[in-house]
Coordinates of C-alpha atoms in Angstrom, one line a residue:
Chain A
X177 CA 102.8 93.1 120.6
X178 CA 102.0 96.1 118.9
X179 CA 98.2 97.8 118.9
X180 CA 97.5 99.5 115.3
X181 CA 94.6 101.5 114.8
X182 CA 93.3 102.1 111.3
X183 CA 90.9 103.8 109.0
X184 CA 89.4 102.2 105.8
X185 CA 87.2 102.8 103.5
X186 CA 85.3 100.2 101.7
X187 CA 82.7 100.3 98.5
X188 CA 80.2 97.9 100.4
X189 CA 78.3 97.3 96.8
X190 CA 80.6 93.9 96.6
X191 CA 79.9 92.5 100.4
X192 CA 77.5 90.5 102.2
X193 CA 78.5 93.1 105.1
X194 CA 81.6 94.0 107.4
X195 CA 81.4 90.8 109.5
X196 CA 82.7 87.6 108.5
X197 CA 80.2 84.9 107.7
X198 CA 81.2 81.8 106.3
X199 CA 81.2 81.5 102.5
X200 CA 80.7 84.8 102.3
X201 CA 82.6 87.5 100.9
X202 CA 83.0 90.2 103.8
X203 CA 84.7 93.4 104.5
X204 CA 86.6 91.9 108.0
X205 CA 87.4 89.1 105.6
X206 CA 89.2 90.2 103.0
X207 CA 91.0 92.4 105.9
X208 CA 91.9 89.5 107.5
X209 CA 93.5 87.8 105.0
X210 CA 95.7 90.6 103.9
X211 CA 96.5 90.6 107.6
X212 CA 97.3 86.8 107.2
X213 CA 99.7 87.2 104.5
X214 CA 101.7 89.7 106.1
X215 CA 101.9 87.6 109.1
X216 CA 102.8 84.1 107.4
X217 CA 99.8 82.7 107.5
X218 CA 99.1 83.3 111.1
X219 CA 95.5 84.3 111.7
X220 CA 95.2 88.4 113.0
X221 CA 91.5 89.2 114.6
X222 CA 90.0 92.4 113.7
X223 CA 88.0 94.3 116.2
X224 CA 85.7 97.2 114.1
X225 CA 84.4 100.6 115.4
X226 CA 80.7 98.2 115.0
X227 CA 79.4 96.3 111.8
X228 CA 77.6 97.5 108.5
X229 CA 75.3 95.7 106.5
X230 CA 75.7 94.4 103.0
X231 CA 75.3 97.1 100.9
X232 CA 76.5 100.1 103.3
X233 CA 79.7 101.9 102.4
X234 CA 82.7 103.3 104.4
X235 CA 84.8 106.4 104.3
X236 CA 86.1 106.5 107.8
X237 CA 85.5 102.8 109.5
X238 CA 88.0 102.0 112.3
X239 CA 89.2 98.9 113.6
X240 CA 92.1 97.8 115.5
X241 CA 94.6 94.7 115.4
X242 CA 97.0 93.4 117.5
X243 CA 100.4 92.3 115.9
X244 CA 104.5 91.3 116.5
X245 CA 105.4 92.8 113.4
X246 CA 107.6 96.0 113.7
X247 CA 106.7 97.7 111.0
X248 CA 106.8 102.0 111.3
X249 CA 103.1 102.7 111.6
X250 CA 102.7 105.0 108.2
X251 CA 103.8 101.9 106.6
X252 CA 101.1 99.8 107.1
X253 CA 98.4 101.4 104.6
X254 CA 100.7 101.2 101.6
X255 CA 101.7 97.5 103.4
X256 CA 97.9 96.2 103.5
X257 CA 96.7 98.0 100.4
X258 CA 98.8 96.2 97.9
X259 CA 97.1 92.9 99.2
X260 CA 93.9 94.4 99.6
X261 CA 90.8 94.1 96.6
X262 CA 90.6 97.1 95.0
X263 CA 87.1 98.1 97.1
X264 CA 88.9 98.1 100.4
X265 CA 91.3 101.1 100.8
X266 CA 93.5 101.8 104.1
X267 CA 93.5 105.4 104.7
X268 CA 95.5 105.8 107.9
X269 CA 96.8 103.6 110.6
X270 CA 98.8 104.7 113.7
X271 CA 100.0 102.9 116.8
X272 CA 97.7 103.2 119.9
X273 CA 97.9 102.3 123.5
X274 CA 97.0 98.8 124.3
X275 CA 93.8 100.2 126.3
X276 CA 92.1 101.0 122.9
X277 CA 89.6 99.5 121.8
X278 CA 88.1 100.2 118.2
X279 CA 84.3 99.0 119.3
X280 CA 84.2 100.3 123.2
X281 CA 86.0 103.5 122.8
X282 CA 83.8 104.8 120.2
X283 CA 82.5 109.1 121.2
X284 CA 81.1 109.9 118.4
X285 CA 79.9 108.3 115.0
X286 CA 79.1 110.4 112.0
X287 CA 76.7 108.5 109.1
X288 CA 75.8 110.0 105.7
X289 CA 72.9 109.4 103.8
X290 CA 73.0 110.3 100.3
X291 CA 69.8 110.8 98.1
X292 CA 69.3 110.6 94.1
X293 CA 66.5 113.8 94.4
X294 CA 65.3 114.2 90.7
X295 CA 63.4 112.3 88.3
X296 CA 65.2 110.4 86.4
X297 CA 67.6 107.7 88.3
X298 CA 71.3 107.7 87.3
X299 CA 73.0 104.2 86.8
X300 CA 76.0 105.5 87.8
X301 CA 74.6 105.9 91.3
X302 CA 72.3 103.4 92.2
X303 CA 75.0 102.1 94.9
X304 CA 75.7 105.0 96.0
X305 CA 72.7 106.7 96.6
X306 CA 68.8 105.6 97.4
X307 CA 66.7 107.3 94.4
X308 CA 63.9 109.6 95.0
X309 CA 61.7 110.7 92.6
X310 CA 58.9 112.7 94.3
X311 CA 60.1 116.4 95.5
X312 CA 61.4 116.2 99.1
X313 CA 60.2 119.1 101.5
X314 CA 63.3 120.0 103.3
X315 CA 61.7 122.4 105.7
X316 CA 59.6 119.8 107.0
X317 CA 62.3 117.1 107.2
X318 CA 64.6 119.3 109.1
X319 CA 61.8 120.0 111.3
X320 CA 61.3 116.4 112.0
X321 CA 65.0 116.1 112.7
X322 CA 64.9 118.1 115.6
X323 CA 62.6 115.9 117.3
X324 CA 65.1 113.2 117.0
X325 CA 68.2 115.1 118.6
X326 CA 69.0 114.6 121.8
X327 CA 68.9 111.9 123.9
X328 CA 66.2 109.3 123.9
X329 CA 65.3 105.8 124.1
X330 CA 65.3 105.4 120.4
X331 CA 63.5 101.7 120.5
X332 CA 61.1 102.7 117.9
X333 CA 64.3 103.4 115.5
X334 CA 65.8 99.8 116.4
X335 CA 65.1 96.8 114.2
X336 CA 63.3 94.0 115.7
X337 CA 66.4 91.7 115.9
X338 CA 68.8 92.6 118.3
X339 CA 69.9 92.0 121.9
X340 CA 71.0 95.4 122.8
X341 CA 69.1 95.7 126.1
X342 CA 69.6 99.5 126.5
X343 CA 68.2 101.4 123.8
X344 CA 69.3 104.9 125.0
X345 CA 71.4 106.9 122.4
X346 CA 72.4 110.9 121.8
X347 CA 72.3 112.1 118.8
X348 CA 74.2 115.0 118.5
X349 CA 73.8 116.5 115.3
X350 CA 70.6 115.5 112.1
X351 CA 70.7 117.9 108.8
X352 CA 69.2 117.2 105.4
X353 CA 70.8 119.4 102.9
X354 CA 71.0 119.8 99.2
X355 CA 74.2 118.8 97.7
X356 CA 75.6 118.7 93.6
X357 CA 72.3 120.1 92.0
X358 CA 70.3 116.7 92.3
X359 CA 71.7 115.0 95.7
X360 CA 70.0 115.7 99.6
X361 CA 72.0 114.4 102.0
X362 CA 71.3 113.6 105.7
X363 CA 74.1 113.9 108.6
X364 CA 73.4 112.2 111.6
X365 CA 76.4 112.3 114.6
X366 CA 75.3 110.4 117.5
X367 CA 77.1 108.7 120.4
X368 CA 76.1 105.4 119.1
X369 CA 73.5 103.3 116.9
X370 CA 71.3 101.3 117.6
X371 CA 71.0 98.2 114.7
X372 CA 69.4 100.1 111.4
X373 CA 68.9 103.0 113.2
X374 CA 70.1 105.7 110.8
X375 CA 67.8 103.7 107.9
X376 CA 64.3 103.7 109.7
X377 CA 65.5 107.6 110.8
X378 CA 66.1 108.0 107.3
X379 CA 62.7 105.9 105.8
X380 CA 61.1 108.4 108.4
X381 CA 62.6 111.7 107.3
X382 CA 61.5 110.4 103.7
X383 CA 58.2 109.9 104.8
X384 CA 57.9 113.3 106.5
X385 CA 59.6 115.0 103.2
X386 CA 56.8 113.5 101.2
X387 CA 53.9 114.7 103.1
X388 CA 53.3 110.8 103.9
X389 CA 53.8 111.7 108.1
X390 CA 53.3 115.1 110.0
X391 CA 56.6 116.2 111.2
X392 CA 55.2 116.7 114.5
X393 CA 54.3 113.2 114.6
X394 CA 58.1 112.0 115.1
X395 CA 58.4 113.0 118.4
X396 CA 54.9 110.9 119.5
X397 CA 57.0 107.5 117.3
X398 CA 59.8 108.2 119.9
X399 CA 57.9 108.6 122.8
X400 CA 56.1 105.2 121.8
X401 CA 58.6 103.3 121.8
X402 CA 57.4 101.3 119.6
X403 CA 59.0 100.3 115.8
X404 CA 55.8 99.9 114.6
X405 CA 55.1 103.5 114.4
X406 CA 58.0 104.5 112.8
X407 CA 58.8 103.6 108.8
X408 CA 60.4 101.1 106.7
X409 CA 64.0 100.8 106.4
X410 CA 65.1 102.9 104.0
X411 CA 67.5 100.9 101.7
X412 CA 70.9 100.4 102.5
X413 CA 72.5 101.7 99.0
X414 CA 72.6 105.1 100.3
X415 CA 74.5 104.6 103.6
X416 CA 77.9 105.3 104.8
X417 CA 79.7 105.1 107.7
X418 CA 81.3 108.4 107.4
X419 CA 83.4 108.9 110.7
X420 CA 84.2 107.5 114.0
X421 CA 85.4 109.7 117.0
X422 CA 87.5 108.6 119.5
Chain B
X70 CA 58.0 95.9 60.8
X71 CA 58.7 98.9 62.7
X72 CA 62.0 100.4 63.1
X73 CA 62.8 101.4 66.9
X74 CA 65.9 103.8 67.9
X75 CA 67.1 103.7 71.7
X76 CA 69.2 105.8 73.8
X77 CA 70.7 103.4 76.2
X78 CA 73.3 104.0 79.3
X79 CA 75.3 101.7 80.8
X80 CA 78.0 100.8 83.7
X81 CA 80.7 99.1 81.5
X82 CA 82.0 98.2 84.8
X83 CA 80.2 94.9 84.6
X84 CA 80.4 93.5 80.9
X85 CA 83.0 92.4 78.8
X86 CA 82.3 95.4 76.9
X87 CA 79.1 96.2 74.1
X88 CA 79.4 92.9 71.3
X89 CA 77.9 89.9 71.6
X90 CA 81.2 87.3 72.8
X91 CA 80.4 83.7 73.4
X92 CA 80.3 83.0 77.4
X93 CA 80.3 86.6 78.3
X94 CA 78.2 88.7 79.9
X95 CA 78.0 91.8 77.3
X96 CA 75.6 94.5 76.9
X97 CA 74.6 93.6 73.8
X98 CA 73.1 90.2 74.9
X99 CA 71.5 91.8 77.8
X100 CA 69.8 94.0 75.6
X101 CA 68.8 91.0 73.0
X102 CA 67.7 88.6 75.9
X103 CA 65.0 91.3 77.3
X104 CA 63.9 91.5 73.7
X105 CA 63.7 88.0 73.3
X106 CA 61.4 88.0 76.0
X107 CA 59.3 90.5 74.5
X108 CA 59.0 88.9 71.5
X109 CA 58.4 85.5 72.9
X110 CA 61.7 83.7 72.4
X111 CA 62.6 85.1 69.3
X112 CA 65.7 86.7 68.8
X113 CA 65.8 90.4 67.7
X114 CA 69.3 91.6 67.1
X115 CA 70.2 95.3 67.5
X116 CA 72.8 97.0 65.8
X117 CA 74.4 99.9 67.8
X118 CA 76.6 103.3 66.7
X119 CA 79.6 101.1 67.5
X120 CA 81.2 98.6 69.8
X121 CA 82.6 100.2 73.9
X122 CA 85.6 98.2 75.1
X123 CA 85.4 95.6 78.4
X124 CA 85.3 98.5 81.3
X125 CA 84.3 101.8 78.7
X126 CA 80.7 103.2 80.1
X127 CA 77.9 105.1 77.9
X128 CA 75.7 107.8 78.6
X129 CA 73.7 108.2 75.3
X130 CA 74.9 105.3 73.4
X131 CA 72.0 104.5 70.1
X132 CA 70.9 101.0 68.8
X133 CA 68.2 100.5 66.9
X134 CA 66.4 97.1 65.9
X135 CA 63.2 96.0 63.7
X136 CA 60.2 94.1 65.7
X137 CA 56.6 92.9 65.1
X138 CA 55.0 94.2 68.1
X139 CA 52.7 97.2 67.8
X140 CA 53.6 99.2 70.8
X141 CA 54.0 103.0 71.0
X142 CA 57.3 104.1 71.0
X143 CA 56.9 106.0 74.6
X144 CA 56.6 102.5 76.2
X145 CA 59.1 100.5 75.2
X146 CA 62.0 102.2 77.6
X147 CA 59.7 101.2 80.6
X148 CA 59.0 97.6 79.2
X149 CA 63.0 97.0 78.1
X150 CA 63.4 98.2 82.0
X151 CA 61.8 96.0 83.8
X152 CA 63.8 93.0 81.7
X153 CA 67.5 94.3 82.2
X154 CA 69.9 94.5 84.7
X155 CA 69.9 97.4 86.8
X156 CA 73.5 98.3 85.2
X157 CA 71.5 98.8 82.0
X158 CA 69.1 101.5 81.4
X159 CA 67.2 102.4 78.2
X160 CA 67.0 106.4 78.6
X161 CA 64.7 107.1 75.6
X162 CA 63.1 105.4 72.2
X163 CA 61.3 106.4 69.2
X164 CA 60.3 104.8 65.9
X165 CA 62.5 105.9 63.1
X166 CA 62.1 105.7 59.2
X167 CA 63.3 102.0 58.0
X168 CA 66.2 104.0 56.0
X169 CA 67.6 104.7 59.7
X170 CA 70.6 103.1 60.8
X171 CA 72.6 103.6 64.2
X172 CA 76.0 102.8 62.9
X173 CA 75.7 104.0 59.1
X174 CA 74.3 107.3 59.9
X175 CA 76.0 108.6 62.6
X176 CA 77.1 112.2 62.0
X177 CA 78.9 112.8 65.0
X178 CA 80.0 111.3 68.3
X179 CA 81.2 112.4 71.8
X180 CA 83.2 111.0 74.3
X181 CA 83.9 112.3 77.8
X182 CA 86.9 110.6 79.8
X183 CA 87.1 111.9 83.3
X184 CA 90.3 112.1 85.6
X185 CA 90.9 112.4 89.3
X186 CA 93.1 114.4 89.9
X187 CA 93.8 114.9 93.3
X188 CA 96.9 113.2 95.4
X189 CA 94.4 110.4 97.1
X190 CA 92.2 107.5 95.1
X191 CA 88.6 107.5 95.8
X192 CA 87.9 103.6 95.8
X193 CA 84.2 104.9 95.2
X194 CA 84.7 106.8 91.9
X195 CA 87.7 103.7 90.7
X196 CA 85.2 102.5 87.9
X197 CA 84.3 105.8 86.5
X198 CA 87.4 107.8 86.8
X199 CA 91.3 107.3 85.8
X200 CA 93.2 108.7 89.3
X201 CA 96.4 111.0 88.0
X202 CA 98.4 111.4 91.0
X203 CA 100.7 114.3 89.1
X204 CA 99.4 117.7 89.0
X205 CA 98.4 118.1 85.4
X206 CA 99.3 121.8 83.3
X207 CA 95.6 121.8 81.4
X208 CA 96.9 124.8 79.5
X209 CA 99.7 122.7 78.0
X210 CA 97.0 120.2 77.5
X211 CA 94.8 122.1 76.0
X212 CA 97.2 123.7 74.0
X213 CA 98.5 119.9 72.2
X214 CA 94.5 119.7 71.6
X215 CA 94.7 122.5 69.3
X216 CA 96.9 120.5 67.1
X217 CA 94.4 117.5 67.4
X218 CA 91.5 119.1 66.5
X219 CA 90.4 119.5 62.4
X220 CA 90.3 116.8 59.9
X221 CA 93.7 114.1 60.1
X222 CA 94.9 110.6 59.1
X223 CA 94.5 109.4 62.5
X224 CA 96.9 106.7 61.9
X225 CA 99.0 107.9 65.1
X226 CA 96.2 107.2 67.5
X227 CA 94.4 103.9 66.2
X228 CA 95.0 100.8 68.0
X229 CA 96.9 98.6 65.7
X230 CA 94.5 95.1 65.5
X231 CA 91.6 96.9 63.3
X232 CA 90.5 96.6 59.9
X233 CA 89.6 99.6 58.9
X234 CA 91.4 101.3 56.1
X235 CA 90.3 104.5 55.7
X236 CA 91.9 106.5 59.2
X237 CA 90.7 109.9 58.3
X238 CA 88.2 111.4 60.6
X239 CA 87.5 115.2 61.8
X240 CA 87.7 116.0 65.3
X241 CA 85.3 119.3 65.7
X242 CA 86.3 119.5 69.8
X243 CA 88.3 118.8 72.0
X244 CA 88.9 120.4 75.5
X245 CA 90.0 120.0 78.9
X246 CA 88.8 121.4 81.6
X247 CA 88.2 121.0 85.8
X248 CA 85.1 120.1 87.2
X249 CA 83.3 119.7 90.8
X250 CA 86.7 120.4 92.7
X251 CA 89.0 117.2 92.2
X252 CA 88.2 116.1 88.7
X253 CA 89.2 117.2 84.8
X254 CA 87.0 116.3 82.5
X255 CA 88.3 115.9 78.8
X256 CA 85.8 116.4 76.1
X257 CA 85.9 114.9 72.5
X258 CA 83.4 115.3 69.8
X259 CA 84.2 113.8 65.9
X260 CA 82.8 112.7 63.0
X261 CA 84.0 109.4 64.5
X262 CA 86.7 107.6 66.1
X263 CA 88.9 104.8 65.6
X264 CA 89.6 102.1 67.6
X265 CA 90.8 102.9 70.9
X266 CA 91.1 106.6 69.3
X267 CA 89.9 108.3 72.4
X268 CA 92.1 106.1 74.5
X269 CA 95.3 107.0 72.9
X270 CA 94.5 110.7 72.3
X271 CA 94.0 110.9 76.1
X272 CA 97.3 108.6 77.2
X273 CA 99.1 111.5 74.9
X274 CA 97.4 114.5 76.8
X275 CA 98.2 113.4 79.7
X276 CA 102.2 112.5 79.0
X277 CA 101.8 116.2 77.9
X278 CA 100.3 117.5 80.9
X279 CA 102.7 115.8 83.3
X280 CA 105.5 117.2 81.0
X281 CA 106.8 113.8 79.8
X282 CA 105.8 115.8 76.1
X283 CA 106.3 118.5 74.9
X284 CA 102.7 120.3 73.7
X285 CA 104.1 120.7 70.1
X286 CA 105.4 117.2 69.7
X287 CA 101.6 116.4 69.0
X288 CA 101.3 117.7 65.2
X289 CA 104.3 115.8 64.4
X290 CA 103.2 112.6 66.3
X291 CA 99.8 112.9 63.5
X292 CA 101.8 113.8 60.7
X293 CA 104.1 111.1 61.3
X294 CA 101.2 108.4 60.9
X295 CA 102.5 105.9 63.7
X296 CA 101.0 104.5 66.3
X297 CA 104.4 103.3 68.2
X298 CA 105.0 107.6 68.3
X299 CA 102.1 108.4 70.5
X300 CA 101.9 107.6 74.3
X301 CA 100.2 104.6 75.8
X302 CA 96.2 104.0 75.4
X303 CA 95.0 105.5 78.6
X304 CA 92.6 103.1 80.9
X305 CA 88.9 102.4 80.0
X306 CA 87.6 103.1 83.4
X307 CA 87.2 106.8 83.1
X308 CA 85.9 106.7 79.7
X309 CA 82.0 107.4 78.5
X310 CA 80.2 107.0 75.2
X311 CA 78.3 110.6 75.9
X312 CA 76.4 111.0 72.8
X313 CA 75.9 110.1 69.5
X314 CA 74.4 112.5 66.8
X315 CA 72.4 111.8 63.7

């Protein structure tokens, strides 16, 4: 057997999510069964860098697959992507030792935020961005931000259902910058993250940039520990798993 | 009876294009089912600059319709909102003299169709963009335009299945030109267009710009007067409806 690691990037607008569920149409579904087909029928598992929701997008998810084929590794994007849905796109895959492991090897993930900052919303968007329309104070988000980097118990960041036990993350690296005359966009690099993490960081920083929450505050929501304190979930239209780091 | 004129933009992506076609989800009967709510079941038909193609988006395409209701023309964009899909959006409205007509008085129209041109897709710009792989000479392009532009038979560049007898129409503009990096946007404004006009006139620019044509062939391909002499009608994904004057 042969361990291939790949890269892909998916439009999440047409998924209930990366993980399989069933009836649903999902992300490690449709990868699946392009896997399937190349492997005559025979069912080939998936293991992801972690899941996304329905909604949340991909440029640089990784997963990994086991497989008997022998098939040169640069020829397995061109392979997949001719049975893949046109929202699913392999953009690398290479052979890895048979220690890796998409999920528990993960360093580093990079998310990216993307917000629709102007007045009027743009249809041509609205699933790839959140919209906006009140003027954002950048100063003061970035300020918040560097409250969050570092490493913290981030339990106030964590959604309510989840069974991770330990709740203690780095974040490495949190910007909010303009971007293409009428985008902001937040960067957040972290060693990991915690379920919705990067949307309640994100409904925060909104709520900071709109004079809704002192940016001093955030660092008080973290100490708490408590998801209470900290802001709604900001949509998931805007989200994508930009890069994982191995 | 007052006369209302709307601006309306919409992700083609979705509909099986702008008319009215029984069983199909169209923008046209989007439109005419939020006005039937607003006018309590009755229907209210709209009649629009002209008909987009299954795929074929629009920034500033016009309708315009007739209705009883006695609201000021500022509030009808939000109250046609709140009743259509979110891949419809009604950008502006006014009330217009009952002589008004959004197909019979257009003066002029433009179209933008976008490229990406780079070597890799971008699964998140597939619905908005046609991808060109081949590096593209836009002076060469630009160059056939010069012959395009003016007043023509159009014959060459009409789809064959239409009606219409009279093909002479002015093109005032016609350029093509990079934009943000990895696209080429190519802009047409005329006194009006044919069927699948834009289409064709961009399949032919771009057999031009990847040197399958030579730049001068494009006067004799119009003087000609046949279709089966220009080059392929280009994909509707990268086209837009960008404005219509009056």
């Amino acid at each position: 057997m042969t361990k291939i690691k790949c890269t892909v990037a998916y439009d999440g607008s047409g998924f209930h999510g990366y993980q399989v569920q069933p009836g649903k149409r999902t992300v490690q579904r449709e990868i699946q069964a392009a896997l399937a087909r190349m492997h005559h029928g025979q069912t080939v598992k998936i293991a992801a860098s972690g899941r996304t929701d329905a909604g949340v997008h991909a440029f640089g998810q990784v997963f990994h697959f086991d497989t008997p084929l022998h098939l040169p590794e640069e020829r397995w994007p061109m392979a997949l992507n001719s049975l893949l849905p046109e929202d699913i796109y392999i953009r690398e895959a290479e052979e890895v030792p048979d220690a890796f492991h998409a999920r528990y090897a993960v360093k580093m993930k990079e998310y990216r935020y993307r917000l629709l900052t102007r007045t009027e919303p743009d249809l041509f968007r609205r699933t790839y961005t959140t919209h906006i329309k009140q003027p954002l104070d950048l100063a003061l988000m970035n300020r918040a931000a560097e409250a969050i980097v570092g490493t913290h118990n981030f339990s106030c960041f964590c959604a309510a259902n989840t069974d991770v036990k330990d709740k203690v993350r780095t974040v490495y690296h949190l910007s909010i910058q303009p971007e293409n005359n009428d985008e902001t966009v937040i960067r957040i690099v972290g060693s990991g993250f915690l379920y919705q993490m990067v949307r309640i960081i994100t409904g925060t920083l909104l709520d900071v940039g709109t004079h809704k929450m002192a940016a001093e505050h955030v660092s008080e929501i973290i100490a708490g520990q408590d998801r209470q304190a900290a802001s709604a979930t900001a949509p998931p239209q805007g989200l994508t798993l930009w890069k994982v780091t191995y």
